[in-house]
Amino acid sequence: AQSVTQLGSHVSVSEGALVLLRCNYSSSVPPYLFWYVQYPNQGLQLLLKYTTGATLVKGINGFEAEFKKSETSFHLTKPSAHMSDAAEYFCAVRLSAGGTSYGKLTFGQGTILTVHP
Amino acid sequence: DTEVTQTPKHLVMGMTNKKSLKCEQHMGHRAMYWYKQKAKKPPELMFVYSYEKLSINESVPSRFSPECPNSSLLNLHLHALQPEDSALYLCASSRVGTSSSYNEQFFGPGTRLTVL
């Protein structure tokens, strides 16, 4: 079974400050990991993904995440927050193998990011 | 075209009504998904279609009836819903590959459903 835990349902930062959103996963096989962003009353937009290879992944809007197998983590960071980053962020995991898990993403509970001027 | 479109954007229906949600994509994706998202919760998978055939049904009540009439369209037929079914319904699509393919999912903007 796979699961995702996002530490902190709300994170608040000042504009220009570092953004750090935490995600830990549990998976019996090597996972594929994703970060999605959701703006109010909108669908989900993929920020970045880890599949195989380089553990530091760069995404859109200046975000990046690092896959750390030893810590089972995939934290999302951005060096300098912008007001437009205010949204809800979801970490998701998908098993890399296993027919019964085909197509199934398991999402964390989400983290709402607030950016103060 | 890298867009998933959903209609309508908003829907209000009574418990005795029959309505349908529509989803369309023209990215050539052969897997399509329905998710339900309650307020302040993550999306929950409802159904997955692969090559127009239902491949995953996450024990969804029969008052929700999915349909995939062709490779670009996905419908969700609604009948005799309950107020607790009020939610944002999201459609997504992805390529189909082997079980080891990551096949990222592209999401539509959703339909906000209110059941009175």
mmCIF file of C-alpha atoms in Angstrom:
data_model
loop_
_atom_site.group_PDB
_atom_site.id
_atom_site.type_symbol
_atom_site.label_atom_id
_atom_site.label_comp_id
_atom_site.label_asym_id
_atom_site.label_seq_id
_atom_site.Cartn_x
_atom_site.Cartn_y
_atom_site.Cartn_z
ATOM 1 C CA ALA A 1 0.000 0.000 0.000
ATOM 2 C CA GLN A 2 1.109 3.536 -0.612
ATOM 3 C CA SER A 3 0.426 6.653 1.416
ATOM 4 C CA VAL A 4 1.469 10.274 1.567
ATOM 5 C CA THR A 5 1.774 12.559 4.556
ATOM 6 C CA GLN A 6 2.060 16.307 4.206
ATOM 7 C CA LEU A 7 3.313 17.916 7.377
ATOM 8 C CA GLY A 8 1.451 21.132 8.091
ATOM 9 C CA SER A 9 -1.990 21.825 6.676
ATOM 10 C CA HIS A 10 -1.185 25.555 6.586
ATOM 11 C CA VAL A 11 2.104 27.287 5.897
ATOM 12 C CA SER A 12 2.492 31.048 6.003
ATOM 13 C CA VAL A 13 5.505 32.942 4.639
ATOM 14 C CA SER A 14 6.396 36.500 3.791
ATOM 15 C CA GLU A 15 6.884 37.564 0.220
ATOM 16 C CA GLY A 16 10.500 36.904 -0.743
ATOM 17 C CA ALA A 17 11.005 34.247 1.943
ATOM 18 C CA LEU A 18 11.860 30.607 1.418
ATOM 19 C CA VAL A 19 8.953 28.264 0.824
ATOM 20 C CA LEU A 20 9.256 24.739 2.236
ATOM 21 C CA LEU A 21 6.352 22.310 1.993
ATOM 22 C CA ARG A 22 6.972 18.877 3.452
ATOM 23 C CA CYS A 23 5.925 15.530 2.026
ATOM 24 C CA ASN A 24 6.757 12.042 3.224
ATOM 25 C CA TYR A 25 5.636 8.904 1.506
ATOM 26 C CA SER A 26 5.250 5.264 2.263
ATOM 27 C CA SER A 27 5.568 2.779 -0.552
ATOM 28 C CA SER A 28 6.551 -0.850 -0.831
ATOM 29 C CA VAL A 29 8.089 -0.329 -4.253
ATOM 30 C CA PRO A 30 9.941 2.597 -5.813
ATOM 31 C CA PRO A 31 7.398 5.357 -6.186
ATOM 32 C CA TYR A 32 6.698 8.020 -8.701
ATOM 33 C CA LEU A 33 6.134 11.315 -6.873
ATOM 34 C CA PHE A 34 4.305 14.447 -7.914
ATOM 35 C CA TRP A 35 3.520 17.910 -6.630
ATOM 36 C CA TYR A 36 0.333 19.566 -7.834
ATOM 37 C CA VAL A 37 -0.931 23.084 -7.166
ATOM 38 C CA GLN A 38 -4.586 24.055 -6.961
ATOM 39 C CA TYR A 39 -5.783 27.639 -7.065
ATOM 40 C CA PRO A 40 -9.245 28.404 -5.663
ATOM 41 C CA ASN A 41 -12.077 26.897 -7.692
ATOM 42 C CA GLN A 42 -9.674 25.440 -10.227
ATOM 43 C CA GLY A 43 -8.322 22.044 -11.174
ATOM 44 C CA LEU A 44 -4.892 20.689 -10.331
ATOM 45 C CA GLN A 45 -1.780 21.762 -12.202
ATOM 46 C CA LEU A 46 1.354 19.643 -12.181
ATOM 47 C CA LEU A 47 4.328 21.507 -10.690
ATOM 48 C CA LEU A 48 6.932 18.775 -10.968
ATOM 49 C CA LYS A 49 7.467 15.036 -10.863
ATOM 50 C CA TYR A 50 10.076 12.502 -9.841
ATOM 51 C CA THR A 51 10.209 9.277 -11.786
ATOM 52 C CA THR A 52 13.777 7.987 -12.007
ATOM 53 C CA GLY A 53 17.212 9.504 -12.365
ATOM 54 C CA ALA A 54 18.194 12.836 -10.901
ATOM 55 C CA THR A 55 16.857 13.244 -7.389
ATOM 56 C CA LEU A 56 16.664 17.035 -7.559
ATOM 57 C CA VAL A 57 13.733 17.919 -9.739
ATOM 58 C CA LYS A 58 12.975 21.363 -11.097
ATOM 59 C CA GLY A 59 9.450 22.389 -11.920
ATOM 60 C CA ILE A 60 7.467 25.341 -13.091
ATOM 61 C CA ASN A 61 7.251 28.735 -11.374
ATOM 62 C CA GLY A 62 10.660 28.342 -9.718
ATOM 63 C CA PHE A 63 9.735 25.340 -7.575
ATOM 64 C CA GLU A 64 11.957 22.347 -7.033
ATOM 65 C CA ALA A 65 11.866 19.189 -4.945
ATOM 66 C CA GLU A 66 14.407 16.639 -3.852
ATOM 67 C CA PHE A 67 13.722 12.918 -3.627
ATOM 68 C CA LYS A 68 15.446 11.455 -0.571
ATOM 69 C CA LYS A 69 14.956 7.719 -0.457
ATOM 70 C CA SER A 70 16.633 7.305 2.924
ATOM 71 C CA GLU A 71 14.205 9.792 4.456
ATOM 72 C CA THR A 72 11.231 8.767 2.270
ATOM 73 C CA SER A 73 10.707 12.454 1.593
ATOM 74 C CA PHE A 74 9.940 14.684 -1.364
ATOM 75 C CA HIS A 75 9.840 18.213 0.028
ATOM 76 C CA LEU A 76 8.904 21.145 -2.199
ATOM 77 C CA THR A 77 10.911 24.349 -2.049
ATOM 78 C CA LYS A 78 11.086 27.757 -3.660
ATOM 79 C CA PRO A 79 13.826 30.225 -2.737
ATOM 80 C CA SER A 80 11.652 33.336 -2.839
ATOM 81 C CA ALA A 81 7.887 33.353 -2.389
ATOM 82 C CA HIS A 82 5.662 35.474 -4.562
ATOM 83 C CA MET A 83 2.120 36.573 -3.812
ATOM 84 C CA SER A 84 0.920 34.518 -6.766
ATOM 85 C CA ASP A 85 2.184 31.337 -5.064
ATOM 86 C CA ALA A 86 -0.694 31.452 -2.595
ATOM 87 C CA ALA A 87 -2.648 28.263 -3.280
ATOM 88 C CA GLU A 88 -3.108 24.716 -2.037
ATOM 89 C CA TYR A 89 -0.386 22.218 -2.775
ATOM 90 C CA PHE A 90 -0.813 18.456 -2.979
ATOM 91 C CA CYS A 91 1.878 15.819 -2.909
ATOM 92 C CA ALA A 92 0.930 12.568 -4.644
ATOM 93 C CA VAL A 93 2.461 9.146 -5.078
ATOM 94 C CA ARG A 94 1.954 6.498 -7.681
ATOM 95 C CA LEU A 95 3.454 3.034 -7.572
ATOM 96 C CA SER A 96 5.953 2.339 -10.331
ATOM 97 C CA ALA A 97 4.744 -1.208 -10.792
ATOM 98 C CA GLY A 98 1.742 -3.320 -9.980
ATOM 99 C CA GLY A 99 -1.265 -3.801 -12.191
ATOM 100 C CA THR A 100 -3.837 -3.162 -9.483
ATOM 101 C CA SER A 101 -2.414 0.278 -8.881
ATOM 102 C CA TYR A 102 -2.588 1.260 -12.503
ATOM 103 C CA GLY A 103 -3.423 4.898 -12.944
ATOM 104 C CA LYS A 104 -4.065 5.487 -9.278
ATOM 105 C CA LEU A 105 -2.605 8.552 -7.605
ATOM 106 C CA THR A 106 -2.685 8.746 -3.833
ATOM 107 C CA PHE A 107 -2.752 12.330 -2.614
ATOM 108 C CA GLY A 108 -1.647 13.864 0.644
ATOM 109 C CA GLN A 109 -4.088 15.996 2.600
ATOM 110 C CA GLY A 110 -2.806 19.206 1.084
ATOM 111 C CA THR A 111 -0.987 22.267 2.391
ATOM 112 C CA ILE A 112 -2.450 25.732 2.025
ATOM 113 C CA LEU A 113 0.284 28.271 1.390
ATOM 114 C CA THR A 114 -0.365 31.866 2.418
ATOM 115 C CA VAL A 115 2.029 34.598 1.314
ATOM 116 C CA HIS A 116 2.072 37.871 3.250
ATOM 117 C CA PRO A 117 3.240 41.138 1.693
ATOM 118 C CA ASP B 1 -3.802 21.283 -27.296
ATOM 119 C CA THR B 2 -2.839 20.332 -23.733
ATOM 120 C CA GLU B 3 -6.170 21.075 -22.133
ATOM 121 C CA VAL B 4 -8.854 19.053 -20.443
ATOM 122 C CA THR B 5 -12.220 20.790 -20.602
ATOM 123 C CA GLN B 6 -15.213 20.167 -18.381
ATOM 124 C CA THR B 7 -18.811 21.285 -18.659
ATOM 125 C CA PRO B 8 -20.713 22.687 -16.948
ATOM 126 C CA LYS B 9 -18.579 24.739 -14.554
ATOM 127 C CA HIS B 10 -21.356 24.817 -11.984
ATOM 128 C CA LEU B 11 -24.385 22.582 -11.538
ATOM 129 C CA VAL B 12 -27.209 22.726 -9.025
ATOM 130 C CA MET B 13 -29.592 19.790 -8.944
ATOM 131 C CA GLY B 14 -32.313 18.343 -6.802
ATOM 132 C CA MET B 15 -32.189 14.851 -5.396
ATOM 133 C CA THR B 16 -34.633 13.546 -8.002
ATOM 134 C CA ASN B 17 -32.919 15.081 -11.020
ATOM 135 C CA LYS B 18 -30.838 13.354 -13.661
ATOM 136 C CA LYS B 19 -27.867 15.291 -14.976
ATOM 137 C CA SER B 20 -24.560 14.610 -16.694
ATOM 138 C CA LEU B 21 -21.050 16.004 -16.399
ATOM 139 C CA LYS B 22 -18.892 16.106 -19.504
ATOM 140 C CA CYS B 23 -15.145 15.972 -19.985
ATOM 141 C CA GLU B 24 -13.155 16.265 -23.191
ATOM 142 C CA GLN B 25 -9.495 16.091 -24.159
ATOM 143 C CA HIS B 26 -7.699 16.124 -27.495
ATOM 144 C CA MET B 27 -4.230 15.097 -26.372
ATOM 145 C CA GLY B 28 -4.611 11.545 -27.642
ATOM 146 C CA HIS B 29 -4.694 10.219 -24.089
ATOM 147 C CA ARG B 30 -6.287 6.804 -23.763
ATOM 148 C CA ALA B 31 -6.781 6.865 -19.974
ATOM 149 C CA MET B 32 -9.391 9.120 -18.398
ATOM 150 C CA TYR B 33 -10.310 9.580 -14.769
ATOM 151 C CA TRP B 34 -13.066 10.951 -12.555
ATOM 152 C CA TYR B 35 -12.181 12.334 -9.137
ATOM 153 C CA LYS B 36 -14.374 13.756 -6.401
ATOM 154 C CA GLN B 37 -13.003 16.529 -4.203
ATOM 155 C CA LYS B 38 -14.772 17.717 -1.071
ATOM 156 C CA ALA B 39 -13.922 21.098 0.403
ATOM 157 C CA LYS B 40 -10.479 21.241 2.003
ATOM 158 C CA LYS B 41 -9.786 17.609 1.076
ATOM 159 C CA PRO B 42 -7.612 15.977 -1.565
ATOM 160 C CA PRO B 43 -9.137 14.494 -4.711
ATOM 161 C CA GLU B 44 -10.465 10.954 -4.368
ATOM 162 C CA LEU B 45 -10.391 8.647 -7.341
ATOM 163 C CA MET B 46 -13.796 7.403 -8.518
ATOM 164 C CA PHE B 47 -13.284 5.756 -11.907
ATOM 165 C CA VAL B 48 -10.565 5.052 -14.444
ATOM 166 C CA TYR B 49 -11.154 4.282 -18.112
ATOM 167 C CA SER B 50 -8.447 2.767 -20.258
ATOM 168 C CA TYR B 51 -9.039 2.462 -23.991
ATOM 169 C CA GLU B 52 -12.686 3.341 -23.400
ATOM 170 C CA LYS B 53 -13.148 0.448 -20.989
ATOM 171 C CA LEU B 54 -13.756 0.821 -17.275
ATOM 172 C CA SER B 55 -10.639 -0.457 -15.521
ATOM 173 C CA ILE B 56 -11.042 0.902 -11.988
ATOM 174 C CA ASN B 57 -14.196 1.555 -9.996
ATOM 175 C CA GLU B 58 -13.396 2.653 -6.464
ATOM 176 C CA SER B 59 -16.620 1.224 -5.001
ATOM 177 C CA VAL B 60 -18.603 4.262 -6.068
ATOM 178 C CA PRO B 61 -22.380 4.199 -5.445
ATOM 179 C CA SER B 62 -24.490 3.303 -8.458
ATOM 180 C CA ARG B 63 -26.109 6.742 -8.504
ATOM 181 C CA PHE B 64 -22.884 7.742 -10.293
ATOM 182 C CA SER B 65 -22.660 6.148 -13.728
ATOM 183 C CA PRO B 66 -19.599 6.791 -15.899
ATOM 184 C CA GLU B 67 -19.498 6.486 -19.648
ATOM 185 C CA CYS B 68 -16.673 6.775 -22.158
ATOM 186 C CA PRO B 69 -18.279 7.000 -25.608
ATOM 187 C CA ASN B 70 -14.995 7.562 -27.455
ATOM 188 C CA SER B 71 -11.321 8.226 -26.813
ATOM 189 C CA SER B 72 -11.843 11.970 -26.303
ATOM 190 C CA LEU B 73 -14.974 12.080 -24.198
ATOM 191 C CA LEU B 74 -15.857 11.047 -20.680
ATOM 192 C CA ASN B 75 -19.254 11.503 -19.081
ATOM 193 C CA LEU B 76 -20.512 11.109 -15.551
ATOM 194 C CA HIS B 77 -24.247 10.513 -15.304
ATOM 195 C CA LEU B 78 -25.867 11.531 -12.045
ATOM 196 C CA HIS B 79 -29.177 10.271 -10.685
ATOM 197 C CA ALA B 80 -30.845 10.443 -7.295
ATOM 198 C CA LEU B 81 -27.876 12.126 -5.651
ATOM 199 C CA GLN B 82 -27.690 13.062 -2.004
ATOM 200 C CA PRO B 83 -26.679 16.417 -0.521
ATOM 201 C CA GLU B 84 -23.421 14.846 0.668
ATOM 202 C CA ASP B 85 -22.501 14.291 -2.977
ATOM 203 C CA SER B 86 -21.990 18.039 -3.330
ATOM 204 C CA ALA B 87 -18.351 18.493 -4.310
ATOM 205 C CA LEU B 88 -15.944 19.513 -7.057
ATOM 206 C CA TYR B 89 -15.791 16.784 -9.702
ATOM 207 C CA LEU B 90 -12.506 16.670 -11.531
ATOM 208 C CA CYS B 91 -11.714 14.912 -14.769
ATOM 209 C CA ALA B 92 -8.171 13.959 -15.716
ATOM 210 C CA SER B 93 -6.455 12.205 -18.590
ATOM 211 C CA SER B 94 -3.097 10.560 -19.210
ATOM 212 C CA ARG B 95 -1.223 8.447 -21.660
ATOM 213 C CA VAL B 96 -1.441 4.706 -21.290
ATOM 214 C CA GLY B 97 1.767 2.792 -20.858
ATOM 215 C CA THR B 98 3.182 -0.140 -19.051
ATOM 216 C CA SER B 99 2.693 -0.355 -15.325
ATOM 217 C CA SER B 100 6.137 1.169 -14.945
ATOM 218 C CA SER B 101 5.229 4.342 -16.837
ATOM 219 C CA TYR B 102 4.684 7.445 -14.779
ATOM 220 C CA ASN B 103 1.982 8.796 -17.124
ATOM 221 C CA GLU B 104 1.308 12.115 -15.485
ATOM 222 C CA GLN B 105 -2.311 13.111 -15.248
ATOM 223 C CA PHE B 106 -3.659 16.341 -16.691
ATOM 224 C CA PHE B 107 -6.634 17.757 -14.832
ATOM 225 C CA GLY B 108 -9.594 19.784 -16.000
ATOM 226 C CA PRO B 109 -10.946 22.788 -14.053
ATOM 227 C CA GLY B 110 -13.745 20.761 -12.510
ATOM 228 C CA THR B 111 -17.518 20.994 -12.168
ATOM 229 C CA ARG B 112 -18.811 22.415 -8.892
ATOM 230 C CA LEU B 113 -21.864 20.321 -8.046
ATOM 231 C CA THR B 114 -24.455 21.315 -5.453
ATOM 232 C CA VAL B 115 -27.206 18.860 -4.561
ATOM 233 C CA LEU B 116 -30.216 20.381 -2.844
#
